[in-house]
Coordinates of C-alpha atoms in Angstrom, one line a residue:
M1 CA -5.9 -2.0 -44.2
F2 CA -5.1 -1.8 -40.5
S3 CA -2.3 0.8 -40.0
I4 CA 0.3 1.1 -37.3
K5 CA -1.4 4.2 -36.1
N6 CA -4.7 2.2 -35.6
S7 CA -2.8 -0.6 -34.0
F8 CA -1.2 1.8 -31.5
A9 CA -4.5 3.4 -30.7
V10 CA -6.1 -0.1 -30.0
L11 CA -3.1 -1.0 -27.7
V12 CA -3.4 2.3 -25.8
L13 CA -7.1 1.7 -25.4
L14 CA -6.6 -1.8 -24.1
F15 CA -3.8 -0.8 -21.8
S16 CA -6.0 2.1 -20.4
F17 CA -8.9 -0.3 -19.9
S18 CA -6.8 -2.8 -18.0
L19 CA -5.3 -0.2 -15.8
A20 CA -8.8 1.2 -15.0
N21 CA -9.9 -2.2 -14.0
A22 CA -6.9 -2.8 -11.9
Q23 CA -7.4 0.2 -9.6
L24 CA -9.2 -0.6 -6.3
K25 CA -12.3 1.4 -5.7
I26 CA -14.2 2.2 -2.5
G27 CA -16.2 -0.9 -1.6
D28 CA -13.6 -3.4 -3.0
Q29 CA -12.1 -6.0 -0.8
L30 CA -8.5 -6.2 0.5
P31 CA -6.7 -8.2 -2.2
D32 CA -5.4 -11.7 -1.7
L33 CA -1.8 -10.9 -2.4
Q34 CA 1.3 -12.4 -1.0
L35 CA 4.6 -10.5 -0.6
Q36 CA 7.9 -10.9 1.3
N37 CA 8.3 -9.0 4.6
D38 CA 11.5 -7.5 6.0
K39 CA 12.2 -10.8 7.8
N40 CA 12.2 -12.7 4.5
S41 CA 8.8 -14.5 5.1
T42 CA 5.8 -14.6 2.9
V43 CA 2.8 -12.6 4.2
K44 CA -0.7 -12.6 2.9
L45 CA -2.0 -9.1 2.6
N46 CA -5.5 -10.0 3.6
S47 CA -4.5 -11.9 6.8
S48 CA -5.5 -9.0 9.0
T49 CA -9.2 -9.5 8.7
G50 CA -11.0 -8.4 11.8
K51 CA -8.7 -5.3 12.1
V52 CA -8.8 -1.9 10.6
V53 CA -6.0 -2.0 8.0
L54 CA -4.1 0.9 6.5
V55 CA -2.1 -0.2 3.5
D56 CA 0.7 2.4 3.0
F57 CA 2.7 2.4 -0.3
W58 CA 6.1 4.1 0.1
A59 CA 9.8 3.9 -1.0
S60 CA 13.1 4.7 0.7
W61 CA 13.9 7.3 -2.0
C62 CA 10.5 9.1 -1.5
G63 CA 11.0 12.2 0.8
P64 CA 7.3 12.8 1.5
C65 CA 7.0 9.0 2.4
R66 CA 9.8 9.2 4.9
L67 CA 8.2 12.3 6.5
A68 CA 4.8 10.5 6.6
N69 CA 6.5 7.4 8.3
K70 CA 7.2 9.6 11.4
N71 CA 3.5 10.2 11.8
L72 CA 2.6 6.6 10.9
V73 CA 4.9 5.3 13.7
K74 CA 3.0 7.5 16.2
I75 CA -0.4 6.3 15.0
Y76 CA 0.7 2.7 15.1
D77 CA 2.2 3.0 18.6
N78 CA -1.0 4.6 19.9
Y79 CA -3.5 2.2 18.3
K80 CA -1.8 -1.2 17.5
S81 CA -3.5 -2.8 20.5
E82 CA -7.0 -1.7 19.2
K83 CA -7.5 -4.1 16.3
F84 CA -5.5 -1.8 14.0
E85 CA -2.7 -2.7 11.6
I86 CA -0.5 -0.7 9.2
V87 CA 0.9 -2.7 6.3
G88 CA 3.7 -0.9 4.5
I89 CA 4.3 -1.9 1.0
S90 CA 7.6 -0.6 -0.5
I91 CA 8.0 -0.4 -4.2
D92 CA 11.8 0.0 -3.8
T93 CA 13.9 -1.9 -6.3
D94 CA 16.8 -2.0 -3.9
Q95 CA 16.1 -4.2 -0.9
A96 CA 19.1 -3.0 1.1
K97 CA 18.0 0.6 0.9
W98 CA 14.4 -0.5 1.9
L99 CA 15.7 -2.4 5.0
K100 CA 18.0 0.5 6.0
A101 CA 15.0 2.9 5.7
I102 CA 12.8 0.6 7.9
E103 CA 15.5 0.7 10.6
K104 CA 16.2 4.4 10.3
D105 CA 12.5 5.3 10.4
K106 CA 11.9 2.8 13.3
L107 CA 9.0 1.1 11.5
K108 CA 7.6 -1.6 13.8
N109 CA 4.4 -2.4 11.7
T110 CA 4.3 -5.0 9.0
Q111 CA 6.6 -4.1 6.1
L112 CA 6.4 -5.8 2.7
I113 CA 8.2 -5.2 -0.5
D114 CA 7.1 -5.5 -4.1
D115 CA 10.4 -4.6 -5.8
N116 CA 9.4 -3.7 -9.3
G117 CA 8.7 0.0 -8.7
F118 CA 5.4 1.4 -10.0
D119 CA 5.2 -1.6 -12.3
S120 CA 4.9 -4.0 -9.3
Q121 CA 1.9 -6.2 -9.1
S122 CA 0.6 -4.5 -5.9
A123 CA 1.1 -1.0 -7.2
V124 CA -0.8 -1.8 -10.4
L125 CA -3.5 -3.7 -8.5
F126 CA -4.1 -0.7 -6.2
G127 CA -3.7 1.9 -8.9
V128 CA -0.7 3.6 -7.2
D129 CA 0.7 6.3 -9.5
A130 CA 2.3 8.6 -6.8
L131 CA 3.8 8.1 -3.4
P132 CA 2.9 8.1 -0.6
A133 CA -0.4 6.4 -1.3
A134 CA -2.6 4.9 1.5
Y135 CA -5.7 2.8 1.5
L136 CA -7.9 2.3 4.5
F137 CA -9.9 -0.9 4.9
D138 CA -12.5 -1.6 7.6
A139 CA -12.5 -4.7 9.8
S140 CA -14.4 -6.6 7.2
G141 CA -11.7 -6.0 4.6
T142 CA -13.7 -3.4 2.6
L143 CA -11.9 -0.3 1.2
I144 CA -13.4 2.7 2.8
A145 CA -10.9 5.5 2.0
V146 CA -8.0 6.4 -0.3
N147 CA -5.4 8.6 1.2
P148 CA -7.3 9.1 4.4
T149 CA -6.5 11.8 7.0
E150 CA -5.3 10.9 10.4
V151 CA -8.7 11.9 11.8
E152 CA -10.5 9.5 9.4
I153 CA -8.1 6.6 10.4
I154 CA -8.6 7.2 14.1
A155 CA -12.4 7.5 13.7
Q156 CA -12.5 4.1 11.9
I157 CA -10.4 2.5 14.6
K158 CA -12.7 3.8 17.3
K159 CA -15.7 2.7 15.4
N160 CA -14.3 -0.8 15.3
N161 CA -13.7 -1.0 19.0

């Protein structure tokens, strides 16, 4: 007889397997994902092919994310003209707080929202389990680093130019 304990074990195993398959790995391509931006338009995540792309997961309530935003603004301002794009993906569940944080942090790069927290499609697809989380893609759209340093980001930008 198949017990509840065995059923639970099977479900946990299946859930773990699906999560493991959902996480992007080095060498994977930038996903074909569409999200709303801060101007209420739909944006395709993989529309920046030909540029080095840093996908940055954050939220308005995340203190370390808000501190990291200050540095990302500087990097973006210095390198946006060099085939480089930062795509912020917020997992905020409150769009008003997200929009206020964008304004307060003076974020000028592409900002998208997937408003279902850590259960959002993009967070699950990328394997985000803590914030901030960043993914660096080369100009061909291939994932080359997870949580890269500023030095790694700049080196990839220079390599592409």
